[in-house]
Tab-separated table of N, CA and C in Angstrom:
chain	number	residue	atom	x	y	z
A	123	MET	N	7.347	2.735	-16.727
A	123	MET	CA	8.836	1.831	-15.652
A	123	MET	C	10.142	2.031	-17.176
A	124	SER	N	10.897	1.362	-15.481
A	124	SER	CA	12.124	1.113	-16.067
A	124	SER	C	12.375	0.635	-17.591
A	125	ASP	N	13.179	-0.234	-17.666
A	125	ASP	CA	13.302	-0.920	-19.367
A	125	ASP	C	13.887	-2.415	-17.856
A	126	PRO	N	12.932	-3.131	-17.985
A	126	PRO	CA	13.525	-4.529	-17.067
A	126	PRO	C	14.828	-5.095	-17.381
A	127	LYS	N	15.429	-4.569	-18.729
A	127	LYS	CA	16.233	-5.564	-20.143
A	127	LYS	C	17.448	-4.580	-18.613
A	128	ILE	N	17.299	-3.334	-18.696
A	128	ILE	CA	18.503	-2.049	-18.199
A	128	ILE	C	18.488	-2.401	-16.370
A	129	ILE	N	17.644	-2.676	-16.178
A	129	ILE	CA	17.790	-2.870	-14.829
A	129	ILE	C	18.375	-3.789	-14.190
A	130	LYS	N	18.458	-5.011	-14.840
A	130	LYS	CA	18.643	-6.397	-14.275
A	130	LYS	C	20.279	-6.908	-14.707
A	131	GLN	N	20.663	-5.971	-15.516
A	131	GLN	CA	21.750	-6.018	-16.438
A	131	GLN	C	22.885	-4.633	-14.983
A	132	ALA	N	22.112	-3.938	-14.982
A	132	ALA	CA	23.246	-3.381	-13.722
A	132	ALA	C	23.127	-3.414	-12.347
A	133	PHE	N	21.682	-4.909	-11.918
A	133	PHE	CA	21.955	-5.132	-10.376
A	133	PHE	C	23.039	-5.934	-10.802
A	134	GLU	N	22.928	-6.806	-11.622
A	134	GLU	CA	23.732	-8.068	-12.387
A	134	GLU	C	25.070	-7.759	-12.185
A	135	ARG	N	25.478	-6.749	-12.378
A	135	ARG	CA	26.447	-6.540	-13.250
A	135	ARG	C	27.010	-6.013	-12.038
A	136	ASN	N	26.689	-4.481	-11.266
A	136	ASN	CA	27.214	-4.411	-9.743
A	136	ASN	C	27.333	-5.600	-8.784
A	137	LYS	N	25.949	-6.480	-8.624
A	137	LYS	CA	26.541	-7.264	-8.209
A	137	LYS	C	27.735	-9.375	-8.375
A	138	LYS	N	28.009	-8.495	-9.908
A	138	LYS	CA	29.381	-9.143	-9.903
A	138	LYS	C	30.766	-8.317	-9.557
A	139	ALA	N	30.079	-6.940	-10.482
A	139	ALA	CA	31.469	-6.563	-9.400
A	139	ALA	C	31.998	-6.676	-8.163
A	140	VAL	N	31.059	-6.475	-7.023
A	140	VAL	CA	31.079	-6.439	-5.528
A	140	VAL	C	31.680	-7.521	-5.240
A	141	GLU	N	30.631	-9.364	-6.037
A	141	GLU	CA	31.410	-10.327	-5.792
A	141	GLU	C	33.362	-10.217	-6.339
A	142	LEU	N	33.739	-10.123	-7.644
A	142	LEU	CA	34.590	-9.962	-7.065
A	142	LEU	C	35.991	-9.287	-6.666
A	143	ARG	N	34.996	-7.743	-6.260
A	143	ARG	CA	35.915	-7.200	-5.209
A	143	ARG	C	35.295	-6.670	-4.330
A	144	PRO	N	34.865	-7.046	-2.707
A	144	PRO	CA	34.488	-6.877	-1.715
A	144	PRO	C	33.957	-5.624	-1.620
A	145	GLN	N	35.664	-4.990	-1.749
A	145	GLN	CA	35.695	-3.499	-0.987
A	145	GLN	C	35.131	-2.270	-1.190
A	146	ILE	N	35.432	-2.952	-3.252
A	146	ILE	CA	34.157	-1.575	-3.685
A	146	ILE	C	32.711	-1.411	-2.849
A	147	GLY	N	31.707	-2.645	-1.688
A	147	GLY	CA	31.006	-2.622	-1.679
A	147	GLY	C	31.054	-1.742	-0.316
A	148	GLN	N	31.841	-1.481	-0.114
A	148	GLN	CA	32.114	-1.282	1.450
A	148	GLN	C	32.389	0.481	2.063
A	149	LYS	N	31.387	1.053	1.949
A	149	LYS	CA	31.526	2.955	2.112
A	149	LYS	C	30.957	3.281	3.266
A	150	THR	N	31.557	4.551	3.208
A	150	THR	CA	30.338	5.196	3.804
A	150	THR	C	29.618	6.130	3.175
A	151	VAL	N	28.256	5.930	3.313
A	151	VAL	CA	27.812	7.328	2.507
A	151	VAL	C	27.311	8.246	3.189
A	152	THR	N	27.421	10.070	2.504
A	152	THR	CA	27.320	10.961	3.683
A	152	THR	C	26.169	11.762	3.268
A	153	THR	N	24.758	12.149	4.827
A	153	THR	CA	23.848	12.949	3.951
A	153	THR	C	23.940	14.288	4.812
A	154	LYS	N	23.882	15.809	4.023
A	154	LYS	CA	24.816	16.381	5.475
A	154	LYS	C	22.887	17.843	5.484
A	155	VAL	N	23.010	17.347	6.790
A	155	VAL	CA	21.584	18.233	7.007
A	155	VAL	C	21.579	19.329	7.714
A	156	ARG	N	21.126	20.597	7.139
A	156	ARG	CA	21.525	21.936	7.122
A	156	ARG	C	20.637	22.662	7.996
A	157	LEU	N	20.029	23.335	9.208
A	157	LEU	CA	18.917	24.065	10.029
A	157	LEU	C	19.936	25.576	9.142
A	158	VAL	N	18.652	26.285	7.782
A	158	VAL	CA	18.409	26.850	7.429
A	158	VAL	C	17.945	28.188	7.967
A	159	GLU	N	15.773	27.594	8.525
A	159	GLU	CA	14.789	29.289	8.675
A	159	GLU	C	13.370	27.956	9.571
A	160	GLY	N	14.222	28.796	10.855
A	160	GLY	CA	13.186	28.570	12.067
A	160	GLY	C	13.591	26.769	11.857
A	161	THR	N	12.494	25.860	11.075
A	161	THR	CA	12.685	24.118	11.382
A	161	THR	C	13.204	23.824	9.472
A	162	THR	N	12.912	25.106	9.078
A	162	THR	CA	12.997	23.970	7.520
A	162	THR	C	14.721	23.565	7.594
A	163	CYS	N	15.117	22.806	6.703
A	163	CYS	CA	15.884	22.238	7.108
A	163	CYS	C	16.808	21.618	5.436
A	164	GLU	N	17.503	22.021	4.932
A	164	GLU	CA	17.345	21.280	4.287
A	164	GLU	C	18.605	20.151	4.286
A	165	VAL	N	18.091	19.050	3.211
A	165	VAL	CA	19.044	18.272	3.343
A	165	VAL	C	19.791	18.389	2.387
A	166	ILE	N	21.494	17.474	1.799
A	166	ILE	CA	22.391	18.143	1.502
A	166	ILE	C	22.944	16.515	0.763
A	167	HIS	N	22.809	15.871	-0.275
A	167	HIS	CA	23.523	14.648	-0.458
A	167	HIS	C	24.035	15.212	-1.581
A	168	PRO	N	25.360	14.624	-2.096
A	168	PRO	CA	26.711	15.110	-3.214
A	168	PRO	C	25.324	15.169	-4.594
A	169	GLU	N	24.553	14.373	-4.991
A	169	GLU	CA	23.352	14.136	-5.675
A	169	GLU	C	22.826	15.251	-5.906
A	170	TRP	N	21.826	16.393	-4.840
A	170	TRP	CA	20.197	16.231	-4.835
A	170	TRP	C	20.587	16.608	-3.545
A	171	THR	N	19.535	18.225	-3.236
A	171	THR	CA	19.345	18.853	-2.366
A	171	THR	C	18.244	19.248	-2.092
A	172	PHE	N	17.212	18.885	-0.652
A	172	PHE	CA	16.388	19.074	-0.487
A	172	PHE	C	15.098	19.707	0.712
A	173	LYS	N	14.760	19.745	1.024
A	173	LYS	CA	14.078	20.567	2.109
A	173	LYS	C	13.581	19.630	2.762
A	174	ALA	N	13.351	19.427	3.858
A	174	ALA	CA	12.616	19.120	5.201
A	174	ALA	C	12.074	20.045	6.011
A	175	ASP	N	10.488	19.016	6.840
A	175	ASP	CA	9.834	20.410	7.696
A	175	ASP	C	9.054	19.688	8.624
A	176	ILE	N	8.902	20.751	9.316
A	176	ILE	CA	8.249	20.073	10.172
A	176	ILE	C	6.637	20.860	10.039
A	177	GLY	N	4.706	20.607	9.971
A	177	GLY	CA	4.055	21.510	9.492
A	177	GLY	C	3.643	23.388	10.693
A	178	LYS	N	3.080	23.407	10.151
A	178	LYS	CA	3.305	24.980	10.034
A	178	LYS	C	2.034	24.859	11.652
A	179	SER	N	1.516	24.038	12.538
A	179	SER	CA	0.541	23.360	13.333
A	179	SER	C	1.667	22.885	14.281
A	180	GLU	N	3.143	22.477	14.236
A	180	GLU	CA	4.213	22.320	15.466
A	180	GLU	C	4.923	23.463	14.845
A	181	GLY	N	4.351	24.380	15.082
A	181	GLY	CA	5.376	25.745	14.478
A	181	GLY	C	6.257	25.737	13.816
A	182	GLY	N	6.118	24.990	13.129
A	182	GLY	CA	7.580	24.852	11.757
A	182	GLY	C	6.369	25.490	10.616
A	183	ASN	N	7.051	25.583	9.124
A	183	ASN	CA	7.127	26.199	8.151
A	183	ASN	C	6.598	25.349	6.484
A	184	ASP	N	5.942	23.814	7.786
A	184	ASP	CA	6.012	23.617	6.314
A	184	ASP	C	6.426	23.994	4.856
A	185	ALA	N	7.666	23.280	5.341
A	185	ALA	CA	8.613	24.069	3.406
A	185	ALA	C	8.683	22.924	2.856
A	186	GLY	N	8.720	21.704	3.700
A	186	GLY	CA	9.227	20.366	2.729
A	186	GLY	C	8.122	18.895	3.892
A	187	PRO	N	8.444	18.014	3.375
A	187	PRO	CA	8.091	17.067	4.260
A	187	PRO	C	8.737	17.059	5.491
A	188	GLY	N	7.592	16.083	6.412
A	188	GLY	CA	8.890	16.195	7.385
A	188	GLY	C	9.402	15.066	7.723
A	189	PRO	N	10.316	14.353	8.761
A	189	PRO	CA	10.898	13.369	9.672
A	189	PRO	C	10.395	12.199	8.938
A	190	GLY	N	9.111	11.906	9.583
A	190	GLY	CA	8.212	11.094	10.253
A	190	GLY	C	7.614	10.628	8.586
A	191	ILE	N	7.444	11.313	7.494
A	191	ILE	CA	7.491	11.056	5.946
A	191	ILE	C	8.404	10.702	5.580
A	192	LEU	N	9.576	11.623	5.361
A	192	LEU	CA	11.011	11.176	4.331
A	192	LEU	C	11.284	9.039	5.220
A	193	GLN	N	10.635	9.575	6.275
A	193	GLN	CA	11.262	8.143	7.165
A	193	GLN	C	10.402	7.224	6.440
A	194	ARG	N	9.456	7.310	7.089
A	194	ARG	CA	7.806	5.985	5.507
A	194	ARG	C	8.169	6.149	4.486
A	195	GLY	N	8.803	7.488	3.018
A	195	GLY	CA	8.839	6.711	2.139
A	195	GLY	C	10.304	6.429	2.070
A	196	ALA	N	10.920	6.792	2.567
A	196	ALA	CA	12.414	5.919	2.757
A	196	ALA	C	12.145	4.125	2.329
A	197	LEU	N	11.573	3.873	3.407
A	197	LEU	CA	11.330	2.886	3.305
A	197	LEU	C	9.950	1.677	2.303
A	198	GLY	N	9.243	2.520	1.967
A	198	GLY	CA	8.264	2.345	0.975
A	198	GLY	C	9.517	2.799	-0.844
A	199	ALA	N	9.390	3.153	-0.777
A	199	ALA	CA	10.578	3.676	-1.737
A	199	ALA	C	11.907	2.180	-2.018
A	200	CYS	N	12.343	2.460	-1.393
A	200	CYS	CA	13.851	1.434	-0.974
A	200	CYS	C	12.832	0.359	-1.879
A	201	LEU	N	11.425	-0.703	-0.545
A	201	LEU	CA	10.744	-1.894	-0.909
A	201	LEU	C	10.384	-1.876	-2.975
A	202	ALA	N	9.653	-0.902	-2.919
A	202	ALA	CA	9.019	-1.104	-4.254
A	202	ALA	C	10.478	-0.178	-5.179
A	203	ILE	N	11.469	-0.135	-4.865
A	203	ILE	CA	12.596	-0.334	-6.449
A	203	ILE	C	12.841	-2.255	-6.028
A	204	GLY	N	13.221	-2.913	-5.247
A	204	GLY	CA	13.602	-3.884	-4.193
A	204	GLY	C	13.218	-4.846	-5.672
A	205	TYR	N	10.920	-4.941	-5.064
A	205	TYR	CA	10.148	-5.008	-6.243
A	205	TYR	C	10.614	-4.978	-7.731
A	206	VAL	N	10.971	-4.096	-8.050
A	206	VAL	CA	11.196	-4.261	-9.379
A	206	VAL	C	12.594	-4.367	-10.224
A	207	GLN	N	13.361	-4.339	-9.398
A	207	GLN	CA	15.055	-4.486	-9.492
A	207	GLN	C	14.637	-6.561	-9.493
A	208	GLN	N	14.168	-7.430	-8.183
A	208	GLN	CA	13.424	-8.720	-8.436
A	208	GLN	C	13.865	-8.382	-9.342
A	209	ALA	N	11.882	-8.691	-9.600
A	209	ALA	CA	12.019	-8.717	-10.596
A	209	ALA	C	12.005	-8.441	-12.696
A	210	ALA	N	12.750	-8.277	-11.834
A	210	ALA	CA	13.647	-7.955	-13.617
A	210	ALA	C	15.172	-9.366	-13.325
A	211	VAL	N	15.331	-9.428	-12.917
A	211	VAL	CA	16.277	-10.454	-12.534
A	211	VAL	C	15.894	-11.893	-12.432
A	212	LEU	N	15.071	-12.334	-11.897
A	212	LEU	CA	13.909	-12.688	-12.466
A	212	LEU	C	13.299	-13.267	-13.490
A	213	GLY	N	12.615	-12.066	-13.899
A	213	GLY	CA	12.413	-11.909	-15.465
A	213	GLY	C	10.844	-12.126	-14.915
A	214	VAL	N	10.194	-11.592	-13.827
A	214	VAL	CA	8.277	-11.608	-14.188
A	214	VAL	C	7.913	-9.861	-13.987
A	215	PRO	N	7.138	-10.475	-15.456
A	215	PRO	CA	7.056	-8.683	-15.826
A	215	PRO	C	6.242	-8.361	-14.724
A	216	ILE	N	5.692	-6.833	-14.679
A	216	ILE	CA	5.548	-5.969	-13.827
A	216	ILE	C	4.729	-4.812	-14.493
A	217	GLU	N	3.231	-4.629	-14.417
A	217	GLU	CA	2.134	-3.486	-14.581
A	217	GLU	C	2.561	-2.656	-13.417
A	218	HIS	N	2.960	-2.716	-12.790
A	218	HIS	CA	2.861	-1.723	-11.373
A	218	HIS	C	2.361	-1.830	-10.050
A	219	ILE	N	3.376	-1.480	-9.657
A	219	ILE	CA	3.551	-1.378	-8.101
A	219	ILE	C	3.518	-0.105	-7.027
A	220	GLU	N	2.798	-0.770	-5.835
A	220	GLU	CA	2.198	0.316	-4.785
A	220	GLU	C	2.762	-0.573	-3.385
A	221	VAL	N	3.965	0.440	-2.663
A	221	VAL	CA	3.531	1.224	-1.257
A	221	VAL	C	3.369	1.063	-0.158
A	222	THR	N	2.069	0.797	0.873
A	222	THR	CA	1.576	2.115	1.066
A	222	THR	C	2.551	1.761	3.097
A	223	VAL	N	2.527	2.375	3.629
A	223	VAL	CA	3.659	2.459	4.647
A	223	VAL	C	2.846	2.755	6.116
A	224	GLU	N	2.761	2.698	6.706
A	224	GLU	CA	1.125	3.107	7.951
A	224	GLU	C	2.671	3.318	8.920
A	225	ALA	N	2.565	4.142	9.622
A	225	ALA	CA	2.725	3.778	10.741
A	225	ALA	C	2.102	4.492	12.210
A	226	LYS	N	2.484	3.908	14.000
A	226	LYS	CA	1.517	3.519	14.438
A	226	LYS	C	1.721	4.589	15.690
A	227	LYS	N	1.521	5.437	15.673
A	227	LYS	CA	2.438	7.134	16.779
A	227	LYS	C	0.547	6.897	18.228
A	228	ASP	N	1.949	7.612	19.185
A	228	ASP	CA	0.983	7.784	20.333
A	228	ASP	C	2.232	9.231	20.219
A	229	PHE	N	2.231	10.260	20.168
A	229	PHE	CA	2.410	11.404	20.422
A	229	PHE	C	2.472	12.498	21.783
A	230	ARG	N	2.450	11.291	23.052
A	230	ARG	CA	2.197	11.467	24.180
A	230	ARG	C	4.280	11.274	24.871
A	231	GLY	N	5.085	10.512	24.406
A	231	GLY	CA	6.204	9.755	24.196
A	231	GLY	C	6.686	11.195	23.183
A	232	ARG	N	6.641	11.918	22.028
A	232	ARG	CA	7.193	13.038	21.304
A	232	ARG	C	7.316	14.094	22.240
A	233	LEU	N	6.522	13.954	23.183
A	233	LEU	CA	6.236	15.896	23.649
A	233	LEU	C	6.410	15.503	25.478
A	234	GLY	N	6.590	14.829	25.180
A	234	GLY	CA	7.730	14.234	27.061
A	234	GLY	C	6.470	14.124	28.074
A	235	ILE	N	5.290	13.903	27.334
A	235	ILE	CA	3.870	13.813	28.671
A	235	ILE	C	4.279	11.861	29.724
A	236	ASP	N	4.532	11.821	28.538
A	236	ASP	CA	5.150	10.876	29.727
A	236	ASP	C	6.821	9.401	29.366
A	237	ASP	N	6.198	8.130	29.890
A	237	ASP	CA	8.170	8.064	29.544
A	237	ASP	C	8.114	7.017	28.009
A	238	ARG	N	6.750	6.693	28.201
A	238	ARG	CA	6.801	6.040	27.172
A	238	ARG	C	7.130	6.321	25.495
A	239	PRO	N	8.167	5.581	24.140
A	239	PRO	CA	8.461	6.001	23.519
A	239	PRO	C	8.427	6.627	22.366
A	240	PRO	N	9.577	7.774	22.431
A	240	PRO	CA	8.545	8.696	21.030
A	240	PRO	C	8.703	8.518	19.945
A	241	GLY	N	9.656	7.392	19.093
A	241	GLY	CA	8.435	8.004	18.351
A	241	GLY	C	7.513	6.043	17.675
A	242	SER	N	7.253	5.585	16.719
A	242	SER	CA	5.888	4.573	16.154
A	242	SER	C	5.928	3.580	16.640
A	243	GLN	N	4.823	3.255	17.053
A	243	GLN	CA	4.726	1.538	17.701
A	243	GLN	C	4.657	0.649	17.263
A	244	GLU	N	4.137	0.920	15.745
A	244	GLU	CA	4.887	-0.171	14.976
A	244	GLU	C	4.585	0.180	13.772
A	245	LEU	N	5.322	0.628	12.766
A	245	LEU	CA	5.252	0.310	10.868
A	245	LEU	C	4.288	-0.944	10.870
A	246	LYS	N	3.323	-0.884	9.689
A	246	LYS	CA	3.508	-2.095	8.284
A	246	LYS	C	3.524	-1.306	7.161
A	247	TYR	N	3.432	-3.052	6.494
A	247	TYR	CA	3.866	-1.787	5.250
A	247	TYR	C	2.896	-2.755	4.135
A	248	ASN	N	2.824	-1.991	3.277
A	248	ASN	CA	1.005	-2.353	2.148
A	248	ASN	C	2.157	-2.764	0.845
A	249	VAL	N	1.779	-3.887	0.709
A	249	VAL	CA	2.212	-3.914	-0.707
A	249	VAL	C	1.397	-4.571	-1.835
A	250	LEU	N	0.479	-3.686	-3.272
A	250	LEU	CA	-0.196	-4.183	-4.012
A	250	LEU	C	0.584	-4.098	-6.032
A	251	ILE	N	1.275	-4.712	-6.026
A	251	ILE	CA	1.573	-5.488	-6.920
A	251	ILE	C	0.663	-5.850	-8.645
A	252	GLU	N	0.829	-5.570	-9.682
A	252	GLU	CA	-0.135	-5.703	-10.649
A	252	GLU	C	1.051	-6.904	-11.135
A	253	SER	N	0.511	-7.984	-12.420
A	253	SER	CA	1.328	-8.163	-12.864
A	253	SER	C	0.306	-10.253	-13.460
A	254	SER	N	1.157	-9.979	-14.564
A	254	SER	CA	1.007	-11.646	-15.542
A	254	SER	C	0.657	-11.939	-15.147
A	255	ALA	N	1.663	-12.529	-14.179
A	255	ALA	CA	2.453	-13.462	-13.590
A	255	ALA	C	2.077	-14.918	-12.931
A	256	THR	N	2.546	-15.966	-12.306
A	256	THR	CA	1.686	-16.619	-11.266
A	256	THR	C	1.664	-15.388	-9.874
A	257	GLU	N	1.094	-16.449	-9.473
A	257	GLU	CA	1.340	-15.333	-7.224
A	257	GLU	C	3.068	-15.874	-7.098
A	258	ASP	N	2.703	-17.306	-7.330
A	258	ASP	CA	3.402	-18.353	-6.902
A	258	ASP	C	5.268	-17.008	-7.018
A	259	LYS	N	4.652	-16.928	-8.478
A	259	LYS	CA	6.666	-16.165	-9.386
A	259	LYS	C	6.308	-14.477	-8.237
A	260	ILE	N	5.329	-13.612	-8.061
A	260	ILE	CA	5.857	-12.293	-7.667
A	260	ILE	C	5.901	-12.863	-5.760
A	261	ASN	N	5.570	-12.889	-5.269
A	261	ASN	CA	5.492	-13.851	-3.804
A	261	ASN	C	7.070	-13.880	-4.195
A	262	LYS	N	7.941	-14.828	-4.962
A	262	LYS	CA	8.986	-15.248	-4.977
A	262	LYS	C	10.195	-13.637	-4.957
A	263	VAL	N	9.403	-12.872	-5.640
A	263	VAL	CA	10.193	-11.389	-5.837
A	263	VAL	C	10.073	-10.554	-4.870
A	264	ILE	N	9.316	-10.676	-4.330
A	264	ILE	CA	8.496	-10.100	-2.937
A	264	ILE	C	9.776	-10.739	-1.553
A	265	GLU	N	9.083	-12.072	-1.727
A	265	GLU	CA	10.805	-12.067	-0.464
A	265	GLU	C	11.426	-12.363	-0.731
A	266	GLU	N	12.941	-11.751	-1.210
A	266	GLU	CA	14.030	-11.962	-2.111
A	266	GLU	C	13.756	-10.983	-1.748
A	267	ALA	N	12.799	-9.919	-3.295
A	267	ALA	CA	14.026	-7.772	-2.075
A	267	ALA	C	13.122	-8.289	-1.293
A	268	ASP	N	12.288	-7.704	-0.831
A	268	ASP	CA	12.799	-7.749	1.049
A	268	ASP	C	13.724	-8.672	2.151
A	269	ARG	N	14.113	-9.242	1.932
A	269	ARG	CA	15.612	-10.236	2.236
A	269	ARG	C	16.647	-9.727	1.695
A	270	ILE	N	17.649	-8.118	1.250
A	270	ILE	CA	18.135	-7.781	0.292
A	270	ILE	C	17.849	-6.240	0.963
A	271	SER	N	16.427	-6.238	1.711
A	271	SER	CA	16.626	-4.623	1.307
A	271	SER	C	16.973	-4.009	2.494
A	272	PRO	N	18.076	-3.075	1.658
A	272	PRO	CA	18.377	-2.427	3.456
A	272	PRO	C	18.264	-1.414	4.453
A	273	VAL	N	16.760	-0.839	3.313
A	273	VAL	CA	15.978	0.685	4.516
A	273	VAL	C	15.874	-0.549	5.464
A	274	LEU	N	14.526	-1.805	4.169
A	274	LEU	CA	13.736	-2.731	5.870
A	274	LEU	C	14.306	-2.843	6.807
A	275	ASP	N	16.206	-3.953	7.035
A	275	ASP	CA	16.945	-4.109	7.285
A	275	ASP	C	17.307	-3.675	8.458
A	276	ASP	N	17.367	-2.087	7.794
A	276	ASP	CA	17.572	-0.518	8.822
A	276	ASP	C	16.495	-0.944	10.129
A	277	PHE	N	15.322	-0.987	9.408
A	277	PHE	CA	14.213	-1.081	10.802
A	277	PHE	C	14.389	-2.604	11.812
A	278	ARG	N	13.668	-3.168	10.419
A	278	ARG	CA	14.229	-4.495	11.395
A	278	ARG	C	15.918	-5.089	12.615
A	279	ARG	N	16.786	-5.199	12.552
A	279	ARG	CA	17.722	-4.941	13.068
A	279	ARG	C	17.939	-3.558	14.125
A	280	ALA	N	18.475	-3.851	14.714
A	280	ALA	CA	19.092	-2.762	16.056
A	280	ALA	C	20.569	-2.739	15.265
A	281	ILE	N	21.003	-0.635	14.883
A	281	ILE	CA	22.093	-1.444	14.832
A	281	ILE	C	23.154	-0.024	15.626
A	282	LEU	N	24.191	0.062	15.416
A	282	LEU	CA	24.904	0.242	15.653
A	282	LEU	C	24.685	2.281	15.917
A	283	ILE	N	24.551	3.019	16.139
A	283	ILE	CA	24.907	4.633	16.532
A	283	ILE	C	25.533	5.046	16.720
A	284	THR	N	25.879	6.250	16.127
A	284	THR	CA	27.022	7.469	18.084
A	284	THR	C	27.029	8.290	17.608
A	285	ARG	N	27.545	9.113	18.307
A	285	ARG	CA	27.050	10.368	18.032
A	285	ARG	C	28.277	11.243	18.690
A	286	GLU	N	28.798	12.306	17.360
A	286	GLU	CA	30.026	12.837	18.118
A	286	GLU	C	28.993	14.265	17.772
A	287	ILE	N	29.362	15.092	19.317
A	287	ILE	CA	29.367	16.672	18.898
A	287	ILE	C	29.874	18.314	19.006
A	288	LYS	N	30.366	18.438	17.907
A	288	LYS	CA	31.002	20.240	18.054
A	288	LYS	C	30.316	21.759	18.685
A	289	ILE	N	30.113	21.647	19.658
A	289	ILE	CA	29.664	23.003	20.085
A	289	ILE	C	31.044	24.443	19.883
A	290	MET	N	30.631	25.726	19.193
A	290	MET	CA	30.896	26.643	19.659
A	290	MET	C	30.381	27.271	19.879
A	291	ALA	N	31.028	27.720	21.146
A	291	ALA	CA	29.920	28.459	22.596
A	291	ALA	C	30.373	29.641	22.149
A	292	GLY	N	29.333	30.643	22.039
A	292	GLY	CA	29.785	32.350	22.001
A	292	GLY	C	30.842	32.926	21.153
A	293	LYS	N	29.948	31.731	19.936
A	293	LYS	CA	31.016	31.719	18.300
A	293	LYS	C	29.782	32.367	16.965
A	294	THR	N	29.403	33.070	16.684
A	294	THR	CA	28.748	33.520	16.232
A	294	THR	C	28.979	32.870	14.352
A	295	ALA	N	28.030	31.328	14.074
A	295	ALA	CA	27.925	30.902	12.775
A	295	ALA	C	27.774	31.351	11.205
A	296	GLY	N	28.409	30.958	10.657
A	296	GLY	CA	28.845	31.953	9.750
A	296	GLY	C	29.337	31.270	8.536
């Protein structure tokens, strides 16, 4: 696990910087996704590029995790990172963190069989934290991390989603 002192210093440094200059904490971040072969997508972010896909049973290439896996992984990773950050900030020792995210699905909506929503009906996350600290201290870490988790917030709160479309009909992409 990363050094809790370094995690705490980074968190507190970033917090202080944004408190002093709020504008540095306000920005737009962008990730591009490009379809590269069949159903295989290349996910491009300035620091990383990786593949996403669907499984062969769905007609895909199985070249990477699917969107649902990435969605659950994003939530679980955000929570686990938040727990270790808050543990470092609050001085709570952590030996192990594991977050399991479950999604209840009914694929009839996704397949257009009926009018039910195509997404998950329910998300549930289970947290396992091993620590020599008291249960009260660990619960404080969890509550604070959940309170300020950006991905958990995105799932819990309706956010504005807009769409722009550019169609280049009759042209060959290059």
